[in-house]
mmCIF file of C-alpha atoms in Angstrom:
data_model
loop_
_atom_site.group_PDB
_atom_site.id
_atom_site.type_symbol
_atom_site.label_atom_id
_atom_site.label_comp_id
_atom_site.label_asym_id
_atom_site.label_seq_id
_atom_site.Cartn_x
_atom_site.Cartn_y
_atom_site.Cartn_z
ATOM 1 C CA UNK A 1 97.401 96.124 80.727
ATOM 2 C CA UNK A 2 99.785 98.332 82.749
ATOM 3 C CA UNK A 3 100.828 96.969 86.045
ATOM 4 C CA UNK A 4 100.592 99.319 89.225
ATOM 5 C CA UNK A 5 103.230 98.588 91.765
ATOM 6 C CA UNK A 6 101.475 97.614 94.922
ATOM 7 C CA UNK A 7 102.835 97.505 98.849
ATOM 8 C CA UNK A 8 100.589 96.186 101.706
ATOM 9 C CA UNK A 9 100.905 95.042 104.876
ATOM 10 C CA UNK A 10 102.048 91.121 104.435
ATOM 11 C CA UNK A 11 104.563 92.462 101.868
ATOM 12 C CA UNK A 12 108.160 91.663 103.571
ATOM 13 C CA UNK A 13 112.268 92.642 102.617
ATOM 14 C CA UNK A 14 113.918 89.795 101.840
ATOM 15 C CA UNK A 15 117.165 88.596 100.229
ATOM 16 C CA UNK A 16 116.981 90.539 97.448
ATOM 17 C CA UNK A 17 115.215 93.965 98.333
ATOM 18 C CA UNK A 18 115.300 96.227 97.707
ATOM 19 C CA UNK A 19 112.843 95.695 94.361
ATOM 20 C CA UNK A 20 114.439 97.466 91.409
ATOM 21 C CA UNK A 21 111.610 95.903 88.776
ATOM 22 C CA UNK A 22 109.173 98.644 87.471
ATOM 23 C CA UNK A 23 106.415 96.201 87.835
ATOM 24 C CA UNK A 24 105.527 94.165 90.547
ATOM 25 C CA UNK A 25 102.647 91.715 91.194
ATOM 26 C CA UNK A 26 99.871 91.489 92.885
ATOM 27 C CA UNK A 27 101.236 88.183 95.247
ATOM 28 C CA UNK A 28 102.786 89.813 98.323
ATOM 29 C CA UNK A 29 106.358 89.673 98.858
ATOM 30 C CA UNK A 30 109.151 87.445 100.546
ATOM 31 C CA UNK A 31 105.520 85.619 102.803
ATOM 32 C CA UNK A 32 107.347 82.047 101.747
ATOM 33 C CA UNK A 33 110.927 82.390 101.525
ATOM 34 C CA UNK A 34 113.651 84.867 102.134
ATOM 35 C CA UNK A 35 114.930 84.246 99.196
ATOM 36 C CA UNK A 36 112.040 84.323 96.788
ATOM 37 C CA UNK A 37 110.387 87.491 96.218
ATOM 38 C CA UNK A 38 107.098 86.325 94.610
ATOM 39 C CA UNK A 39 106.733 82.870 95.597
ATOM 40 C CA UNK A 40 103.884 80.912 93.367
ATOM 41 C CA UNK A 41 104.918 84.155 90.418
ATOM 42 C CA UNK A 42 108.261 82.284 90.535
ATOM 43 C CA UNK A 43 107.398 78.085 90.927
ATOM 44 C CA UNK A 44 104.963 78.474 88.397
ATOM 45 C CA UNK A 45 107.568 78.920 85.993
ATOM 46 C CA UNK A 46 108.584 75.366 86.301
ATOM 47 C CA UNK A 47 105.679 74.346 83.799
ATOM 48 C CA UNK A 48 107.392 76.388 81.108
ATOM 49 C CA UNK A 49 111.139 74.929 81.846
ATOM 50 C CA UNK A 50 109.890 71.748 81.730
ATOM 51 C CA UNK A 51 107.712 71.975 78.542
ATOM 52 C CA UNK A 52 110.682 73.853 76.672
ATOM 53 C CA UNK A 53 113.097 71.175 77.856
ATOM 54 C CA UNK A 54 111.347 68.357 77.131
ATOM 55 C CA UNK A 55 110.342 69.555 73.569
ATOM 56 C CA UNK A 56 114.157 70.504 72.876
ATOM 57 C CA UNK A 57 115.481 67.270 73.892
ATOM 58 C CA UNK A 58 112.133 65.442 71.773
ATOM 59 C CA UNK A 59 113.253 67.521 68.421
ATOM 60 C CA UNK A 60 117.143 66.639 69.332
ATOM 61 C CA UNK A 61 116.112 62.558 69.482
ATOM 62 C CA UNK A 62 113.697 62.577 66.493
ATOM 63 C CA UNK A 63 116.661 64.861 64.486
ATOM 64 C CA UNK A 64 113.704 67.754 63.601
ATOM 65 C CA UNK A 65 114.542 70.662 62.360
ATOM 66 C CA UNK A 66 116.858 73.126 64.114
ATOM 67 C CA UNK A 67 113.760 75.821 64.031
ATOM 68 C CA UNK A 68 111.819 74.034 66.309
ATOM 69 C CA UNK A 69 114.898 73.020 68.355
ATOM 70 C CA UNK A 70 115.133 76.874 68.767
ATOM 71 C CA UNK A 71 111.523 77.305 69.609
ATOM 72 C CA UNK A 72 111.679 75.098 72.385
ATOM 73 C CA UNK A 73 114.634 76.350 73.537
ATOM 74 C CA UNK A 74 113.019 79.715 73.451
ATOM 75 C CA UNK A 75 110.029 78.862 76.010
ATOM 76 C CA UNK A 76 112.385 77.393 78.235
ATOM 77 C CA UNK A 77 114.471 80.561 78.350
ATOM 78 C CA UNK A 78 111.105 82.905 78.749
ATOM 79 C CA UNK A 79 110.361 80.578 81.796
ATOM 80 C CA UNK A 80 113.822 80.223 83.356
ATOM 81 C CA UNK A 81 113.588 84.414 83.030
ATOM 82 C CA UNK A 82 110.712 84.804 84.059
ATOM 83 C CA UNK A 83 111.447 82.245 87.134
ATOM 84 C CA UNK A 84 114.875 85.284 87.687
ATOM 85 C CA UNK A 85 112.344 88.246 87.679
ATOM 86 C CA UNK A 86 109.883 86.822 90.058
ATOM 87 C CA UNK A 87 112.479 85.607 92.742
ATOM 88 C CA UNK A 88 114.129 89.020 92.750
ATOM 89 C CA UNK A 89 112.135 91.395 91.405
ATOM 90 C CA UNK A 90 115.125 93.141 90.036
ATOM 91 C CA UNK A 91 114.941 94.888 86.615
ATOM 92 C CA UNK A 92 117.986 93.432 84.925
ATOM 93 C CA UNK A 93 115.993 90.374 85.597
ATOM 94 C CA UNK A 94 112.652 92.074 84.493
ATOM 95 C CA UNK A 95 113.970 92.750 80.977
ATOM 96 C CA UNK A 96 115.678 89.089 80.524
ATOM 97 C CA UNK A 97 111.690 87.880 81.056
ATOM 98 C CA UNK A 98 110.408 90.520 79.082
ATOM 99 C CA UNK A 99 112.381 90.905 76.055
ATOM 100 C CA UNK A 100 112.918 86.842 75.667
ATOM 101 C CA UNK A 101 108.734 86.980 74.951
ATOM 102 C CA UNK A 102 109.747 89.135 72.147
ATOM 103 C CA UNK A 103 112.245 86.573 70.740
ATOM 104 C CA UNK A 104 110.301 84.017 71.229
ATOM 105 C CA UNK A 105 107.302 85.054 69.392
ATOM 106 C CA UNK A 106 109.492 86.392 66.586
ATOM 107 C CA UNK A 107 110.959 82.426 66.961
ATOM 108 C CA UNK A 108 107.298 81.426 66.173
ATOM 109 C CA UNK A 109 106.586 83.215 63.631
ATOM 110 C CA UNK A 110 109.006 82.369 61.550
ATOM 111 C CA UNK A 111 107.746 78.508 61.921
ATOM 112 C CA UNK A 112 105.027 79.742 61.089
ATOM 113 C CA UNK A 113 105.395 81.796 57.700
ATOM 114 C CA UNK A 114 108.231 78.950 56.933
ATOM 115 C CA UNK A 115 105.444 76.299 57.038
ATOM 116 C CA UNK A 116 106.193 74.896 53.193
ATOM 117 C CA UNK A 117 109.153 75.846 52.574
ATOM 118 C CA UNK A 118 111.783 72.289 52.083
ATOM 119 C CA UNK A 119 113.556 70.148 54.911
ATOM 120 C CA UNK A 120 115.911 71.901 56.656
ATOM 121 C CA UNK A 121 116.021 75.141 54.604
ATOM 122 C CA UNK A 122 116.232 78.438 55.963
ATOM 123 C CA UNK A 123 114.949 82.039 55.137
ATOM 124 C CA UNK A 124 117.411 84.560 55.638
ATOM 125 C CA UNK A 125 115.926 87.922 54.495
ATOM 126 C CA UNK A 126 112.785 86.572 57.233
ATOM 127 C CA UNK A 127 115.016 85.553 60.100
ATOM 128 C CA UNK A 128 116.580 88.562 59.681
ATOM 129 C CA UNK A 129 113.627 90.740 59.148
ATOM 130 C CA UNK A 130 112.125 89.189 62.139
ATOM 131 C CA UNK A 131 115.256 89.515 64.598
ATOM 132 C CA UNK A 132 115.275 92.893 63.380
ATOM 133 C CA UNK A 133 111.459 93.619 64.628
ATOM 134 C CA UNK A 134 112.527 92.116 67.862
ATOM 135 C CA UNK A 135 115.584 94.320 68.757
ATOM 136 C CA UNK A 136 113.855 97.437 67.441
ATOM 137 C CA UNK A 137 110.494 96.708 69.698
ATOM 138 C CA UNK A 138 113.386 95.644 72.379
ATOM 139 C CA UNK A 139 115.535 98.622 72.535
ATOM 140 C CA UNK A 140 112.162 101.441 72.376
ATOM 141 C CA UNK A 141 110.678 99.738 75.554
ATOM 142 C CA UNK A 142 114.383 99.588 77.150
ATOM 143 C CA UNK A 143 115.131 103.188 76.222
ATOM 144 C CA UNK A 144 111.436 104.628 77.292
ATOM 145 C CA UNK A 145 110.727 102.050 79.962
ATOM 146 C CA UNK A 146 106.833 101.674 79.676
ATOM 147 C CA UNK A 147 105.240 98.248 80.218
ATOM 148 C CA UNK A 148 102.295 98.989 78.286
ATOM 149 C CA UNK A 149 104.572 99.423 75.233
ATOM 150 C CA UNK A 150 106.018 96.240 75.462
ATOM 151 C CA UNK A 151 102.607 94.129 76.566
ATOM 152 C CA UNK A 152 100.724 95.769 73.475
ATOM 153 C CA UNK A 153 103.248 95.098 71.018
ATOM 154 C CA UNK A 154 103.967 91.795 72.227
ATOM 155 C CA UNK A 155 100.509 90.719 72.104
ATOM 156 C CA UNK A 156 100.170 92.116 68.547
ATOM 157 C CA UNK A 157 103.092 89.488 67.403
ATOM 158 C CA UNK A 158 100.654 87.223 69.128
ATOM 159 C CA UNK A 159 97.964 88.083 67.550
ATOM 160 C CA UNK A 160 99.801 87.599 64.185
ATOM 161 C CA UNK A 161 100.803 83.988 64.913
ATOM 162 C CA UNK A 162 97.585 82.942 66.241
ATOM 163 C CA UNK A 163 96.596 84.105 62.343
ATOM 164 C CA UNK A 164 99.192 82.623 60.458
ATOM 165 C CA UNK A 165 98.848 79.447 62.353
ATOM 166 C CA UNK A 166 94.761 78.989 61.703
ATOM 167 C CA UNK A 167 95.254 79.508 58.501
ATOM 168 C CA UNK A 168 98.123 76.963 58.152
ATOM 169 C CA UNK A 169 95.889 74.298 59.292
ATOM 170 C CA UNK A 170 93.896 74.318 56.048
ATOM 171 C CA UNK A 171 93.884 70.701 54.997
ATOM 172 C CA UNK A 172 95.333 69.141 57.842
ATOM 173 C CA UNK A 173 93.471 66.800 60.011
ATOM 174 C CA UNK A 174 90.931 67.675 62.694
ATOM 175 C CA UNK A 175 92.935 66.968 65.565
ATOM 176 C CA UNK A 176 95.124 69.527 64.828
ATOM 177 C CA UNK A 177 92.141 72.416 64.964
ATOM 178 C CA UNK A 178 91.385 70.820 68.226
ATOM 179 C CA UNK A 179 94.809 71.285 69.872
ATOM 180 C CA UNK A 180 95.518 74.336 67.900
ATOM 181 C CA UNK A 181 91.556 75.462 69.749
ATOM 182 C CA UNK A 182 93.100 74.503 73.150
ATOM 183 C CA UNK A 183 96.291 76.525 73.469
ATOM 184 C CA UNK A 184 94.357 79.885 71.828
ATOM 185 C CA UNK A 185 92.304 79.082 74.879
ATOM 186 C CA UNK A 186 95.017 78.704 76.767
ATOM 187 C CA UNK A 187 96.058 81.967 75.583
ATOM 188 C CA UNK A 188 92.859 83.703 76.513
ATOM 189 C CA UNK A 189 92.361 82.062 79.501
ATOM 190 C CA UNK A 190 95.751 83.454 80.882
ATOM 191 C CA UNK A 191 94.676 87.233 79.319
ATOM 192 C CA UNK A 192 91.655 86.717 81.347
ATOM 193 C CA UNK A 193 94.037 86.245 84.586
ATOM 194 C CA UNK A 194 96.643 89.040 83.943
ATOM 195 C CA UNK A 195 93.539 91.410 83.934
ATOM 196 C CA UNK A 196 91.896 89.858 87.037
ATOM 197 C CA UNK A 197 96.037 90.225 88.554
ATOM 198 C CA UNK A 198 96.293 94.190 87.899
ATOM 199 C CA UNK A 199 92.621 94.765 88.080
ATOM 200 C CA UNK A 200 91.335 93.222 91.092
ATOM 201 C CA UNK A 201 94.520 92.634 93.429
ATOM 202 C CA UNK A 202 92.627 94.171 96.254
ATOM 203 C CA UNK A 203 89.627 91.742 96.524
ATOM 204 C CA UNK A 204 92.055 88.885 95.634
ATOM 205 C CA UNK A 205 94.243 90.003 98.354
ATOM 206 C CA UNK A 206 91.146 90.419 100.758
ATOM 207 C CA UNK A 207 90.197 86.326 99.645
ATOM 208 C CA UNK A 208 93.335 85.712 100.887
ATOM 209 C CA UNK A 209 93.820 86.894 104.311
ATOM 210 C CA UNK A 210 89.865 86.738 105.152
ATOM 211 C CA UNK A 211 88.013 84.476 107.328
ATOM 212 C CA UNK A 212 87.362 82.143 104.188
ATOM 213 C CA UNK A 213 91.683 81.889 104.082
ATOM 214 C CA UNK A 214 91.300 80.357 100.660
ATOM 215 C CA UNK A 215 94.091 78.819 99.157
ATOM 216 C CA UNK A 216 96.862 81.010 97.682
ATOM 217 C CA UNK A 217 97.677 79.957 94.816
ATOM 218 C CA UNK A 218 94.145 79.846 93.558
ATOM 219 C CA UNK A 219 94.130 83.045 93.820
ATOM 220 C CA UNK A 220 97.774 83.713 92.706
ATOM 221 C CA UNK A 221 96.282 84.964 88.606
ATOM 222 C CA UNK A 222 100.058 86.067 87.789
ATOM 223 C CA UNK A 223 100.997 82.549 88.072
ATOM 224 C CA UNK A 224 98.597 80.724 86.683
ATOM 225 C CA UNK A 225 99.076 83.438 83.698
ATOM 226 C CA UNK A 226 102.495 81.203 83.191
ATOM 227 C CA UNK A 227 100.705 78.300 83.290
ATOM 228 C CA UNK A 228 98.441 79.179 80.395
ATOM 229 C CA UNK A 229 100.767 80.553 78.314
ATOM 230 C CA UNK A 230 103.579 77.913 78.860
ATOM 231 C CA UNK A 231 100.569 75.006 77.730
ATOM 232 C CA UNK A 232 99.149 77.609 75.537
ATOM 233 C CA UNK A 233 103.073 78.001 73.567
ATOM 234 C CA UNK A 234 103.743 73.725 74.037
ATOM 235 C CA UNK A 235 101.338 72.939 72.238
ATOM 236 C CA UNK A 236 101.201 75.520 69.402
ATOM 237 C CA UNK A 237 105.089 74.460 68.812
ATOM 238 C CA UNK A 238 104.074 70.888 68.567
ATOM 239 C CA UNK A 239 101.030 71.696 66.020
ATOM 240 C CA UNK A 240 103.920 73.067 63.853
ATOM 241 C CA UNK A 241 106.756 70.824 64.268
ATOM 242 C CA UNK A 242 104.151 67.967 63.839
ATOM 243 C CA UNK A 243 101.758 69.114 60.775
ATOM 244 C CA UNK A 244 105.045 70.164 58.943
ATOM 245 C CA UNK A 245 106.765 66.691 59.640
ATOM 246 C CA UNK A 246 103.236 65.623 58.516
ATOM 247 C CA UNK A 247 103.043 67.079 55.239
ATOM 248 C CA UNK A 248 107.412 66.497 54.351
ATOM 249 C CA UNK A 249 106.721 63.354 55.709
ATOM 250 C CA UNK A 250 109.813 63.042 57.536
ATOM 251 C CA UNK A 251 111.091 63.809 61.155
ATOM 252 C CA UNK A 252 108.588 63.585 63.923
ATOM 253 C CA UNK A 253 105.404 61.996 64.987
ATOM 254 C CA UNK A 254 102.548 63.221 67.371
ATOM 255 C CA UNK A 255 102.207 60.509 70.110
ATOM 256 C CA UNK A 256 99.123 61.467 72.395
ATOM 257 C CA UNK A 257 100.191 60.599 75.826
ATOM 258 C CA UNK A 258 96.868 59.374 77.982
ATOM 259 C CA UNK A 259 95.128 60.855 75.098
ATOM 260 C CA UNK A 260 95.536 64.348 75.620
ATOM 261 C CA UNK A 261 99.230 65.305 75.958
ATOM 262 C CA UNK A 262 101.146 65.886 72.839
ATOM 263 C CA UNK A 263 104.503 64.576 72.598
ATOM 264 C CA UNK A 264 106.533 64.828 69.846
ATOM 265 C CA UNK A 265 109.157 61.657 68.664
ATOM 266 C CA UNK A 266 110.821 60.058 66.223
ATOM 267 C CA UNK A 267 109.079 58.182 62.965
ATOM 268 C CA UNK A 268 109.282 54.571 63.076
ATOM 269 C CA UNK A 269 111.122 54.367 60.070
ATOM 270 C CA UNK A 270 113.402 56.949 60.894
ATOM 271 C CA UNK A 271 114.019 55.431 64.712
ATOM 272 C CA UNK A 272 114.950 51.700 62.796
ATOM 273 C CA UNK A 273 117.089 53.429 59.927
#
């Protein structure tokens, strides 16, 4: 999964060159905006700010549990970081977006392993353990620098949660496996991308700029990467806030908005209390 760093012609100084990042993406530089080094890498962000947001402030009105608070927070700090690195390309930036994902995952799992545990309780020894894992993964990648040390570990955390979270759907109903099968898709579905990104930046350059002149951001894979994953995280966060408020039967409900959305608010009970 490493990332080469790649220069071409349409590639442009701008406000904040030059880049100090150890990665950058295949979108060319500054073509939009002085001031934004990777245009669509950056925007696309906003679906992560806004999902992370609006789940904090849901958890806050329906008085949920500080965890999931946390997690929400969490996604909207990867995506406001993440927003930093790819409007500057600089590599205090680069690490804010990089080592939040490890925070945030660690965030998750403990939701996850914490799934039947009583209202409002909390697992020190596991927080702790799991904070630990995160500075320890965070300070080898800062101290030897590689990106392919931090995007393999990362996505083993991943694959860890995905795990713990199938199996914690055991008894729960059906809708739940069906959300919980969309954001693993999600998931996959933004893998798929990042590859295509480092892979293939050439041709997807060359579909840019040819005679076709399709659209950019169709072919901007970084970005919808954030998409994915920021859908991909949503709605796992709200399959765990939901189906433990579900099973304590307390907290939160899962509203479907148009059908398809998940948004999490209060109980009716609760809300008239």
């Amino acid at each position: 999964m490493y990332v080469p760093i790649l220069t071409s012609d349409r590639d442009f100084a701008g406000a904040w060159h030059p880049a100090t990042a150890t990665l950058d993406w295949c979108e060319a530089n500054y073509t939009w905006s002085y001031y934004i080094a990777e245009w669509w890498n950056t925007l696309s962000n906003v679906f992560m700010i806004v999902f992370g947001l609006h789940g904090a402030l849901s958890i806050l009105m329906a008085r949920g549990e500080s965890r999931f608070f946390l997690s929400f927070i969490a996604l909207f700090v990867v995506g406001f970081g993440s927003w930093l690195f790819h409007m500057t390309l600089s590599y205090p930036m680069q690490l804010v977006d990089e080592l939040s994902m490890l925070f945030c995952v660690a965030l998750l799992l403990y939701c996850a392993f914490e799934d039947k545990s009583s209202y409002g309780s909390a697992n020190y020894p596991l927080a702790f353990g799991l904070f630990s894992v995160a500075v320890t993964v965070s300070g080898i990648y800062v101290a030897i620098g590689h990106p392919v040390f931090h995007q393999v570990t990362y996505c083993l955390l991943v694959a860890l949660l995905v795990y713990k979270s199938a199996r914690n759907l055991a008894g729960y109903p059906a809708k739940y496996t069906r959300m919980f099968g969309f954001s693993l898709a999600m998931y996959v579905l933004g893998l798929v991308v990042w590859e295509l990104d480092v892979h293939y930046c050439s041709a997807l350059r060359g579909l840019r700029a040819g005679p076709a002149r399709v659209a950019p951001v169709l072919l901007e894979m970084h970005a919808w990467w954030h998409i994915f994953a920021g859908m991909g995280t949503y709605f796992l966060i709200v399959i765990m806030a939901s189906t433990r408020s579900e099973s304590l039967q307390r907290g939160l409900h899962l509203k479907m908005l148009f059908g398809v959305f998940p948004l999490l608010v209060a109980r009716r009970e609760e809300r008239s209390a």
